[in-house]
mmCIF file of C-alpha atoms in Angstrom:
data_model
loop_
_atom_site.group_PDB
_atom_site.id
_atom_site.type_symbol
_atom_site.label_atom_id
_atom_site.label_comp_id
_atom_site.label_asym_id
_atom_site.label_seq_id
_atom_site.Cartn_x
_atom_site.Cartn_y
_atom_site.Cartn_z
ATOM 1 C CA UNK A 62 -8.214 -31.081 -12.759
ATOM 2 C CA UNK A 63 -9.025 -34.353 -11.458
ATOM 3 C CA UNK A 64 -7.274 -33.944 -7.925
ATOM 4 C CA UNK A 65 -6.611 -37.991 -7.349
ATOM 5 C CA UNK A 66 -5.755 -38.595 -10.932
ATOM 6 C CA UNK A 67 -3.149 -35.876 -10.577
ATOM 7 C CA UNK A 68 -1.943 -37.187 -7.469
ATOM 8 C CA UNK A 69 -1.741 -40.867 -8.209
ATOM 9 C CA UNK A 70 0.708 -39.618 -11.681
ATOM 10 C CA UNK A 71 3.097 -37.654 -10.024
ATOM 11 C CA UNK A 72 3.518 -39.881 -6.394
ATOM 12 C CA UNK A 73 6.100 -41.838 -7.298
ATOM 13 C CA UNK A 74 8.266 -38.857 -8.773
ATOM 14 C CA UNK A 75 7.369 -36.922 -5.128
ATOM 15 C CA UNK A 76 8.500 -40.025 -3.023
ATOM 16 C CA UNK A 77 12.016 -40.233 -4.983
ATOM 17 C CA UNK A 78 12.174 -36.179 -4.576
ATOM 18 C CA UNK A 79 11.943 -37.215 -0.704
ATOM 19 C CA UNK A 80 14.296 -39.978 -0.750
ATOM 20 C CA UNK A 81 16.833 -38.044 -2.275
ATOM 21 C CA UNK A 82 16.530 -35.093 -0.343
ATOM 22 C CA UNK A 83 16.956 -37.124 2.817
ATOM 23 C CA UNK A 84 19.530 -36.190 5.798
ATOM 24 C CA UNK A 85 22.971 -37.385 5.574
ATOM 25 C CA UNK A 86 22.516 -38.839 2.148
ATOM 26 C CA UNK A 87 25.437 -38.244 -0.372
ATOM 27 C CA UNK A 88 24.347 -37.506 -4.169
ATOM 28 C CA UNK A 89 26.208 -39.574 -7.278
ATOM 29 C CA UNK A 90 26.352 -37.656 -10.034
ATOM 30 C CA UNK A 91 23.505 -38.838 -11.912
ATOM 31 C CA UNK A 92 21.319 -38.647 -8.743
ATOM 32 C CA UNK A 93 22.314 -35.373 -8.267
ATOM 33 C CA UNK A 94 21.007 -34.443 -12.037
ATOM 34 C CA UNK A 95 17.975 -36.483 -10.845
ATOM 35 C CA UNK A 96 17.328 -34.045 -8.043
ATOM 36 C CA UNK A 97 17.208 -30.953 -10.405
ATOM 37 C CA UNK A 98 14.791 -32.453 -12.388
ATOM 38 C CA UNK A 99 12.560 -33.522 -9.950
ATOM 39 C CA UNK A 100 13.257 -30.061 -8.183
ATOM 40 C CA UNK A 101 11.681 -28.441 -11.723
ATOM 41 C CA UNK A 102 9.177 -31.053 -12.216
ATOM 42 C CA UNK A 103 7.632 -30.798 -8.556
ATOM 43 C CA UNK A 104 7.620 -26.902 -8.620
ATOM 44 C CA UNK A 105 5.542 -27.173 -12.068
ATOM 45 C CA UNK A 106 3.162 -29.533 -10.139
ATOM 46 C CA UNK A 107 2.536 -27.084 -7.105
ATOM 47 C CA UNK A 108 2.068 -24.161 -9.424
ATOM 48 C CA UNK A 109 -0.014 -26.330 -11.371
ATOM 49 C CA UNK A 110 -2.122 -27.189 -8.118
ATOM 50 C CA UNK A 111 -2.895 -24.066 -6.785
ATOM 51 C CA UNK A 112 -3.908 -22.554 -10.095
ATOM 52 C CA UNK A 113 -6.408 -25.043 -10.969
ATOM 53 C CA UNK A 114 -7.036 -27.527 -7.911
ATOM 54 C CA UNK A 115 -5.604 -25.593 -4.537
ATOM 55 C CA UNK A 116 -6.165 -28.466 -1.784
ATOM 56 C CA UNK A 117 -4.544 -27.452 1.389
ATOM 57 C CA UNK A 118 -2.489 -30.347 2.561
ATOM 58 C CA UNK A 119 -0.856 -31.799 -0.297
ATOM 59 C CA UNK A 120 -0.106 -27.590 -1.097
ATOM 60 C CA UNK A 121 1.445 -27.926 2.185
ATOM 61 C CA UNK A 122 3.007 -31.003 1.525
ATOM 62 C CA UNK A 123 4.643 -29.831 -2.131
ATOM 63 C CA UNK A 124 5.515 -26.518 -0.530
ATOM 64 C CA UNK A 125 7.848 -27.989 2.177
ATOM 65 C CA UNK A 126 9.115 -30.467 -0.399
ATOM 66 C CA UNK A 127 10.107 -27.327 -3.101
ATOM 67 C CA UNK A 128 11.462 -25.518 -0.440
ATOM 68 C CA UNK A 129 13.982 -28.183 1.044
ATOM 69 C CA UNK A 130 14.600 -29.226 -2.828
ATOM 70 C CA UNK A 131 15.730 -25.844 -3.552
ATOM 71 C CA UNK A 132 17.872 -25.320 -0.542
ATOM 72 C CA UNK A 133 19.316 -28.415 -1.489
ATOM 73 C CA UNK A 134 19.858 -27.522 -5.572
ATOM 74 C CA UNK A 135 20.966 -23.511 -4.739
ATOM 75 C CA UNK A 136 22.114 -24.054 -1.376
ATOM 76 C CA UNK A 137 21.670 -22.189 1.804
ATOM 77 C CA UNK A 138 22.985 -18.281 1.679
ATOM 78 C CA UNK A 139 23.695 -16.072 4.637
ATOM 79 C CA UNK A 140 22.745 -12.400 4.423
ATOM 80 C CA UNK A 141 26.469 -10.105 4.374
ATOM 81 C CA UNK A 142 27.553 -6.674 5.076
ATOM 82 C CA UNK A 143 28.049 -6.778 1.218
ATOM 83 C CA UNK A 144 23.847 -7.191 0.930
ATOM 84 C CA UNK A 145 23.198 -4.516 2.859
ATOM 85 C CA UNK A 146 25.787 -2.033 1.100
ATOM 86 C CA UNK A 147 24.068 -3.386 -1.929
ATOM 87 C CA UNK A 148 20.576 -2.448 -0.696
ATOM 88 C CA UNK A 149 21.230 0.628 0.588
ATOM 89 C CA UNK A 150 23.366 1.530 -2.432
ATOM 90 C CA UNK A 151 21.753 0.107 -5.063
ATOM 91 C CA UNK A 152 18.180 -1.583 -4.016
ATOM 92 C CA UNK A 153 16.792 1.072 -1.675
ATOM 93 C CA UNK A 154 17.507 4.076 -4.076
ATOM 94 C CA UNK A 155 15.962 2.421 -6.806
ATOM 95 C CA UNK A 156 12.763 1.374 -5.233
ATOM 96 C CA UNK A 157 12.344 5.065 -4.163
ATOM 97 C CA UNK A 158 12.970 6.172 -8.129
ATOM 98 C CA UNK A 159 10.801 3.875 -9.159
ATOM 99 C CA UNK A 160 7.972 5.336 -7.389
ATOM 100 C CA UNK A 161 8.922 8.518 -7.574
ATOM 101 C CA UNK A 162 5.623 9.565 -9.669
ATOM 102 C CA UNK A 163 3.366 8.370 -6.811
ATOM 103 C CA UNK A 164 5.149 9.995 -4.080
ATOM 104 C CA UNK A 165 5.887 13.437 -6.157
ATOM 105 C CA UNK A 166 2.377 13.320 -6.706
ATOM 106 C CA UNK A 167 1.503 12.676 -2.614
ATOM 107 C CA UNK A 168 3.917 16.028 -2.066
ATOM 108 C CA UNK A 169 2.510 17.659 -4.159
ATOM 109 C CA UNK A 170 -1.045 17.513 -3.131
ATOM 110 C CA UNK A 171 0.149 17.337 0.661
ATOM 111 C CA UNK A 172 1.504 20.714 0.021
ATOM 112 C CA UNK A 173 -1.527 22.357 -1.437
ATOM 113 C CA UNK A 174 -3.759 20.847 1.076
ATOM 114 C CA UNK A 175 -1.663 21.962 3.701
ATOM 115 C CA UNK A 176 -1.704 25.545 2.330
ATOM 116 C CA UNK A 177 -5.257 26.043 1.569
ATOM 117 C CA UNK A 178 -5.909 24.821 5.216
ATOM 118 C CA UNK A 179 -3.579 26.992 6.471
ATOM 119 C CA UNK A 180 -4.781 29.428 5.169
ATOM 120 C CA UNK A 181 -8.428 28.980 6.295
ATOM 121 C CA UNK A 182 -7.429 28.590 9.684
ATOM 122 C CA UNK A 183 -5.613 32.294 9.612
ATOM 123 C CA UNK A 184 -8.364 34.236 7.810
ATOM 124 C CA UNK A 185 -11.287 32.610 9.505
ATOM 125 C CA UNK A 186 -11.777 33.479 13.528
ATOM 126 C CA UNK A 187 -14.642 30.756 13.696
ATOM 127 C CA UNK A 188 -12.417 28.202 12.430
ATOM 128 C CA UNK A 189 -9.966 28.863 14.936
ATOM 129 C CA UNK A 190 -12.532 29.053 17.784
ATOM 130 C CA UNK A 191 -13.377 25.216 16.651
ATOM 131 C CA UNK A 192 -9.408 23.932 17.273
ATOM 132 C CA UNK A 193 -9.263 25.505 20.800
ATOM 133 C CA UNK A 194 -10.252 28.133 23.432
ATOM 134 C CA UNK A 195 -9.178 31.754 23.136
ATOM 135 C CA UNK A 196 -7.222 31.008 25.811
ATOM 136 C CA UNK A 197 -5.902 27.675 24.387
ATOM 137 C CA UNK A 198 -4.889 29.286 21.595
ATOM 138 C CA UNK A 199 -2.941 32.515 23.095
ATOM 139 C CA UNK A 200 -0.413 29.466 24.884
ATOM 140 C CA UNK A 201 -0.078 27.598 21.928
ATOM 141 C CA UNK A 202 0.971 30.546 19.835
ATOM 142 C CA UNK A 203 2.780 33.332 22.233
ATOM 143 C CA UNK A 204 6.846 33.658 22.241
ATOM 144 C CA UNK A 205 7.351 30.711 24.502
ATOM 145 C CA UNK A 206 4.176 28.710 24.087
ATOM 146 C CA UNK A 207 3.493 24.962 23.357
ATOM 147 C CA UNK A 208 4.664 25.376 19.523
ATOM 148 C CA UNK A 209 7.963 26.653 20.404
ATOM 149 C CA UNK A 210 8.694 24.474 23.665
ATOM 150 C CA UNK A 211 7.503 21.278 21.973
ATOM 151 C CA UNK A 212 11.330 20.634 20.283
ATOM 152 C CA UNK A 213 13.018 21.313 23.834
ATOM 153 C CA UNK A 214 10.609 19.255 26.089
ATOM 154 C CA UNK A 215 13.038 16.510 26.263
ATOM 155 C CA UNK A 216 16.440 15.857 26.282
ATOM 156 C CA UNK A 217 17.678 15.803 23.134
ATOM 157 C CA UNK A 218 18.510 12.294 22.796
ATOM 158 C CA UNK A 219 15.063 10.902 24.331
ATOM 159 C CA UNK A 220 13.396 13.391 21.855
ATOM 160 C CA UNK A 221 15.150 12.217 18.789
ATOM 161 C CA UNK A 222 14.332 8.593 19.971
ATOM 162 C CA UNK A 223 10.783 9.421 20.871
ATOM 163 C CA UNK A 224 10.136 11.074 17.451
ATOM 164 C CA UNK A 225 11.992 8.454 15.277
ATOM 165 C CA UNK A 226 9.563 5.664 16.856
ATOM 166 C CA UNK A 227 6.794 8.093 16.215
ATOM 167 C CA UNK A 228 7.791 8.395 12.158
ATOM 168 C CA UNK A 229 8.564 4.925 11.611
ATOM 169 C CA UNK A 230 5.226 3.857 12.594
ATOM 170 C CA UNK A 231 3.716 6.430 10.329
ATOM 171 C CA UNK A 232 5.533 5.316 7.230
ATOM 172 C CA UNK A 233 5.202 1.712 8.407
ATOM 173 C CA UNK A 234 1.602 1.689 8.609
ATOM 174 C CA UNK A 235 1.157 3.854 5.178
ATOM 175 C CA UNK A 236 3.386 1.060 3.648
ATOM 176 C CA UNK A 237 1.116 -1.885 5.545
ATOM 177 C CA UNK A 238 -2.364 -0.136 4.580
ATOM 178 C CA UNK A 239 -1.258 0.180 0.618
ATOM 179 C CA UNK A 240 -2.343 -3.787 0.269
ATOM 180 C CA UNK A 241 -6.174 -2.287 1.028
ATOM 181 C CA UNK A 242 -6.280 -0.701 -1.896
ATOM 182 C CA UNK A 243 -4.515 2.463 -0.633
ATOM 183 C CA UNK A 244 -7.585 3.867 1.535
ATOM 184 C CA UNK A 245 -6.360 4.039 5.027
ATOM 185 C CA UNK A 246 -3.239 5.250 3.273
ATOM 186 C CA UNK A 247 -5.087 8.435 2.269
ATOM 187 C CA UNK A 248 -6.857 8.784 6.042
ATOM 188 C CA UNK A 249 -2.904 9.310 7.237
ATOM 189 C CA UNK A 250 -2.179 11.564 4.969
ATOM 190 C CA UNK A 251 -5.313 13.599 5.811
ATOM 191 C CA UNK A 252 -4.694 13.565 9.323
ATOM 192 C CA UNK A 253 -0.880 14.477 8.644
ATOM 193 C CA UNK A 254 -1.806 17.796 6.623
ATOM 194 C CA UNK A 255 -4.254 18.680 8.981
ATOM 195 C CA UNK A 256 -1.836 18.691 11.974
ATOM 196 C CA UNK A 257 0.975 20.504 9.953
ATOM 197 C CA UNK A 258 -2.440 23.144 8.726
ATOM 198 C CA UNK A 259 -3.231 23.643 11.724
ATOM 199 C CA UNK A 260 -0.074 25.013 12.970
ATOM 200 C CA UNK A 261 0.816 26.733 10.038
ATOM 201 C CA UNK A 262 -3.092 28.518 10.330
ATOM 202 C CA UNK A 263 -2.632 29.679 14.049
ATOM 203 C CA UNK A 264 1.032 30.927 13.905
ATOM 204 C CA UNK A 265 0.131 32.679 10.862
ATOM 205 C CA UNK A 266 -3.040 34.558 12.402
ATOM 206 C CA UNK A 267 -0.399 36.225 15.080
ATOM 207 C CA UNK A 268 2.214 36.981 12.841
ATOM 208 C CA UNK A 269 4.436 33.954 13.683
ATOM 209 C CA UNK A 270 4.126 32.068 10.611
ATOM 210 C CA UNK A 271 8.092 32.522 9.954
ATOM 211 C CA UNK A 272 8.894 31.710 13.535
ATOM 212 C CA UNK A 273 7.537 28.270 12.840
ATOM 213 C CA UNK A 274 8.814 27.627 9.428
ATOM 214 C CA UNK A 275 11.615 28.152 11.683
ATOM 215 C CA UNK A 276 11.390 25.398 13.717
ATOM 216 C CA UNK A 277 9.523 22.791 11.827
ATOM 217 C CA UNK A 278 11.594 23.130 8.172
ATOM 218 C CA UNK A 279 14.918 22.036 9.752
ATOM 219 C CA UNK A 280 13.759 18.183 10.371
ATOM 220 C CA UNK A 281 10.097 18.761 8.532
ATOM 221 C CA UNK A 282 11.701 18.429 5.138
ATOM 222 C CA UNK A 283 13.121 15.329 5.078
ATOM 223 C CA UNK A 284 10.788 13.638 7.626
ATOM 224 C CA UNK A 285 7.521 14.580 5.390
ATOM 225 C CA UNK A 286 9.622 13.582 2.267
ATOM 226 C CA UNK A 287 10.487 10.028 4.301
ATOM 227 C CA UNK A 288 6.087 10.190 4.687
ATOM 228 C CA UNK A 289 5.736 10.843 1.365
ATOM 229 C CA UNK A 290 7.962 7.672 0.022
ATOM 230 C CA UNK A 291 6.107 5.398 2.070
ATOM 231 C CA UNK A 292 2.170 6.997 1.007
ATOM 232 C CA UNK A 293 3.631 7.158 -2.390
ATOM 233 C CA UNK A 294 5.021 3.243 -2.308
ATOM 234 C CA UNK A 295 1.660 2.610 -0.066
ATOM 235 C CA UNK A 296 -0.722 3.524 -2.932
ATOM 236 C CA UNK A 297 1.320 1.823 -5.376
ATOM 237 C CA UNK A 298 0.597 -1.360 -3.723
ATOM 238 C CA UNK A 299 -2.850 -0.723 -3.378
ATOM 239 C CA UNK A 300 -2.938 -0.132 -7.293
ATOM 240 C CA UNK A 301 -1.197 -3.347 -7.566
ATOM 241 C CA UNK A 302 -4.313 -4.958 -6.467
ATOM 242 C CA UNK A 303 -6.437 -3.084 -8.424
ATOM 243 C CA UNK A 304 -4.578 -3.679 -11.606
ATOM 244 C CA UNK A 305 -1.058 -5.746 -11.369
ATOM 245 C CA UNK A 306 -0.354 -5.185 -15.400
ATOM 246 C CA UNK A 307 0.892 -8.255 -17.397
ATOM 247 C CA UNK A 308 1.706 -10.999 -14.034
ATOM 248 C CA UNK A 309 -0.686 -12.665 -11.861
ATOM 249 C CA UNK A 310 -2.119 -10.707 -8.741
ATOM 250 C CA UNK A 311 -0.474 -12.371 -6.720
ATOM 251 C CA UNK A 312 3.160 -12.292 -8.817
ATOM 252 C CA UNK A 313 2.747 -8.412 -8.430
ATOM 253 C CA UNK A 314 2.091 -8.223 -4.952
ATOM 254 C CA UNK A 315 4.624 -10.467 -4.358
ATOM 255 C CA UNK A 316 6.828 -8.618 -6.177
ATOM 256 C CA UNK A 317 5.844 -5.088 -4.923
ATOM 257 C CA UNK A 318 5.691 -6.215 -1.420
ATOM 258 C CA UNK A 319 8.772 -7.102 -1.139
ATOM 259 C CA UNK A 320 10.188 -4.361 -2.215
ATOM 260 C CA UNK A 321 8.132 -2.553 0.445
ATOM 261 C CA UNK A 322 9.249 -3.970 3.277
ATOM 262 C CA UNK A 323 12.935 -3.147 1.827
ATOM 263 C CA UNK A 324 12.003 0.575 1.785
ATOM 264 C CA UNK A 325 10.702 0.014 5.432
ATOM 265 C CA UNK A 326 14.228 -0.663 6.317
ATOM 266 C CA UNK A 327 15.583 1.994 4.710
ATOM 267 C CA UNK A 328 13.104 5.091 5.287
ATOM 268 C CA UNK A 329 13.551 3.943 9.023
ATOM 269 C CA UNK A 330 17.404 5.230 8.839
ATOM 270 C CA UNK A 331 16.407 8.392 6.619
ATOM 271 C CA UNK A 332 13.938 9.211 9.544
ATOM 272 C CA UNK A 333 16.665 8.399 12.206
ATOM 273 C CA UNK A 334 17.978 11.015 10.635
ATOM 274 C CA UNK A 335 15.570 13.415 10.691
ATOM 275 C CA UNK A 336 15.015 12.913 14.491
ATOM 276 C CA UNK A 337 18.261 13.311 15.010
ATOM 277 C CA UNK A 338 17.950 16.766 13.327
ATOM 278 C CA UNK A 339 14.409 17.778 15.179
ATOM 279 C CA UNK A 340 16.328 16.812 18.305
ATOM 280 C CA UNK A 341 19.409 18.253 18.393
ATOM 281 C CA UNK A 342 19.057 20.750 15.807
ATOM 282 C CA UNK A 343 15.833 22.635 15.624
ATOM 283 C CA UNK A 344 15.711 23.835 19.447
ATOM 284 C CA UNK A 345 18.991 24.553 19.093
ATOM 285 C CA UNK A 346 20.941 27.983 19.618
ATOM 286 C CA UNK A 347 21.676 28.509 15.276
ATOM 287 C CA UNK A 348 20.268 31.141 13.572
ATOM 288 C CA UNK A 349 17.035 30.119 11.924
ATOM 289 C CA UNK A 350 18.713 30.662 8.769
ATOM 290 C CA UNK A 351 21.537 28.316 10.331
ATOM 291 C CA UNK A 352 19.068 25.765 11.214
ATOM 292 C CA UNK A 353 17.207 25.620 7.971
ATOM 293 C CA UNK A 354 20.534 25.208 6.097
ATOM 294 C CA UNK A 355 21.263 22.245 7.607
ATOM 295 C CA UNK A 356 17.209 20.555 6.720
ATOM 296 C CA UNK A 357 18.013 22.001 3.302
ATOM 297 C CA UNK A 358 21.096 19.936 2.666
ATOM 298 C CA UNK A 359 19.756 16.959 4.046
ATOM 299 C CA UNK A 360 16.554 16.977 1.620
ATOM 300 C CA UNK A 361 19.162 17.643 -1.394
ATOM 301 C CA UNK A 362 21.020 14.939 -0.206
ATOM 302 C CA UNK A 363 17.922 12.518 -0.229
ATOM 303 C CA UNK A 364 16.981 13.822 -3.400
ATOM 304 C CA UNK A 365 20.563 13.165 -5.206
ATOM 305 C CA UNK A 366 20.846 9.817 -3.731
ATOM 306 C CA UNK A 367 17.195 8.449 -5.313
ATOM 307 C CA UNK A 368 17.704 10.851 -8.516
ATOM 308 C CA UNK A 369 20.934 10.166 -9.313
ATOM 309 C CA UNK A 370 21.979 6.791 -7.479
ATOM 310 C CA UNK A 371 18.597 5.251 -7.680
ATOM 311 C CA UNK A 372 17.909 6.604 -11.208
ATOM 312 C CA UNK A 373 21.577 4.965 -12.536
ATOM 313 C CA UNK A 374 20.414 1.576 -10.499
ATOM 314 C CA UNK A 375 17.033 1.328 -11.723
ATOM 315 C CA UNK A 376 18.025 1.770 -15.520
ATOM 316 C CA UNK A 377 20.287 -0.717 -14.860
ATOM 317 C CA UNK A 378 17.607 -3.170 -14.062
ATOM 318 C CA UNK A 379 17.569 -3.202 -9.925
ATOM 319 C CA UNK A 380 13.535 -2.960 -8.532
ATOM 320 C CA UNK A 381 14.536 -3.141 -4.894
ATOM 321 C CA UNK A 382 13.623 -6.446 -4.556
ATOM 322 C CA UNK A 383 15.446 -9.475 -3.629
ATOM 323 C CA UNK A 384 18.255 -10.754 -6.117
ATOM 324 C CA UNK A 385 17.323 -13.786 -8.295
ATOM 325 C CA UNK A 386 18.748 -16.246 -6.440
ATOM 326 C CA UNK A 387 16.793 -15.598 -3.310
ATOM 327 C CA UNK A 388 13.625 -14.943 -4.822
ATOM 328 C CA UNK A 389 10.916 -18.083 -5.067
ATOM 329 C CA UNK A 390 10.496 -19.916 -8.593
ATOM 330 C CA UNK A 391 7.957 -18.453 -10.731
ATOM 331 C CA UNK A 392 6.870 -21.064 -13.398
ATOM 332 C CA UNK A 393 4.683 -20.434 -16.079
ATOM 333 C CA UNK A 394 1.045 -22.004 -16.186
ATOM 334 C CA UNK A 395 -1.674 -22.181 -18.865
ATOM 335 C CA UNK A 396 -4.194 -19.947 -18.967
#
């Protein structure tokens, strides 16, 4: 494309875009029908620039003009208590279905990595002599120790808090890392299981394995299924990159990350949640059997509300991105 051949064609229509999009102006009909059209015609242009002939200011330049043009055509929208219902109902649900094969997958894997750990850690005295002192080890594992005092060293309230901010920035930064390519993604993960092996290893060695199941299933369900969601999601996006299927690269990430930054939003309130129940409920007086009851429904609760709610959503066409309206044009270009 010859970049001031282009330019010197489509000025004039540009210029009247301006004029008509000016402050205070009032529309006749006809102008009006003139916007539209120069609305369509100047979006075709920038899509046409940046495919073939990106040059930084007049991208700039048609940007800000498309962008005021369409406020002006659609009009301005505020966001509603009826857009978040709808997310949370409808949008949030289905972006969770719809990546339900990644994050499955993640669980899946988490699990057995966590167990064959585990169980390395418990069968294997040098192993254990690696992760701490003799010494060490006897406090972190005794009736009483650092395992077992960890969910009632804070008040409740601060604890909850303090974990919540904790989780968030987990699944935050596995949603974050998924645009490079997924790697780091896998790194938290690793780290993750080995934390959660390495408990599991040492309780187990003393005989204490159900004492922490105990304490760590209540809010550990739903929390590492909230971890899982965003890795899952995370390495979607990083497949994006790798191959985004029949749109553009940049369409697809687009697309997908838009959708992550919804689930952002809403794994943030399914962690709340969990903190609220490793806070108040796991070093509380219940039974164990009381306590895991109560992680038990919450995770079958999760699991209805993407199965179920998210499933009926997505097959009716919702991605968890924005609605039409408030997502940018896409117009088609030659190849």
């Amino acid at each position: 494309m010859d970049l001031d051949v282009f330019v010197a064609a489509h000025q004039a229509e540009w210029d009247r875009l301006g004029v008509l999009l000016r402050r205070g102006r009032r529309l006749t009909g006809a102008e009006a029908d003139e916007l539209v059209l120069l609305y369509q015609r100047t979006a075709t242009h920038l899509s046409q620039l940046q495919s073939s002939a990106p040059d930084p200011a007049l991208t700039s330049r048609l940007t800000t003009l498309v962008a005021r043009a369409r406020s002006a055509v659609v009009g301005a929208r505020r966001a509603t208590w009826r857009d978040a219902a709808l997310f949370l109902t409808r949008g949030f649900p289905a972006a969770c279905y719809r990546s339900r094969h990644w994050w499955v997958t993640t669980g899946l894997v988490f699990t057995i990595v966590v167990a064959a750990l585990g169980w390395w850690i418990a069968t294997d005295p040098g192993v254990r002599s690696s992760v701490a002192a003799p010494q060490e080890l006897r406090e972190m594992t005794r009736p009483g120790g650092a395992y077992e005092s960890y969910y009632s060293s804070s008040p409740a309230a601060a604890f909850s808090a303090q974990v919540w901010t904790n989780n968030s920035q987990v699944a935050g930064m596995s949603l974050a890392f998924g645009a490079l390519l997924g790697l780091p993604v896998l790194w938290v993960l690793l780290q993750n299981a080995i934390n959660v092996a390495a408990g599991v290893g040492l309780m187990a060695s003393v005989d204490r394995l159900d004492v922490f199941l105990g304490l760590i299933l209540p809010h550990g369900l739903l929390e590492l299924t909230a971890v899982f969601v965003a890795a899952g999601t995370g390495l979607r996006l990083g497949w994006t990159v790798i191959d985004p299927g029949p749109r553009t690269r940049r369409a697809a990430l687009a697309v997908e990350g838009r959708a992550a930054i919804g689930m952002a939003i809403g794994l943030a309130l399914v962690l709340l949640l969990s903190g609220v129940i490793e806070g108040f409920v796991t070093p509380s007086g219940l039974p164990t059997w009381g306590r895991i009851a109560i992680g038990v429904v919450a995770e079958v609760a999760f699991l209805a509300y993407v199965f179920v709610l998210g499933r009926r959503a997505a097959l009716a066409g919702e991605t968890g991105d924005m609605t039409a309206r408030d997502r940018p044009d896409e117009v088609p270009v030659a190849a």
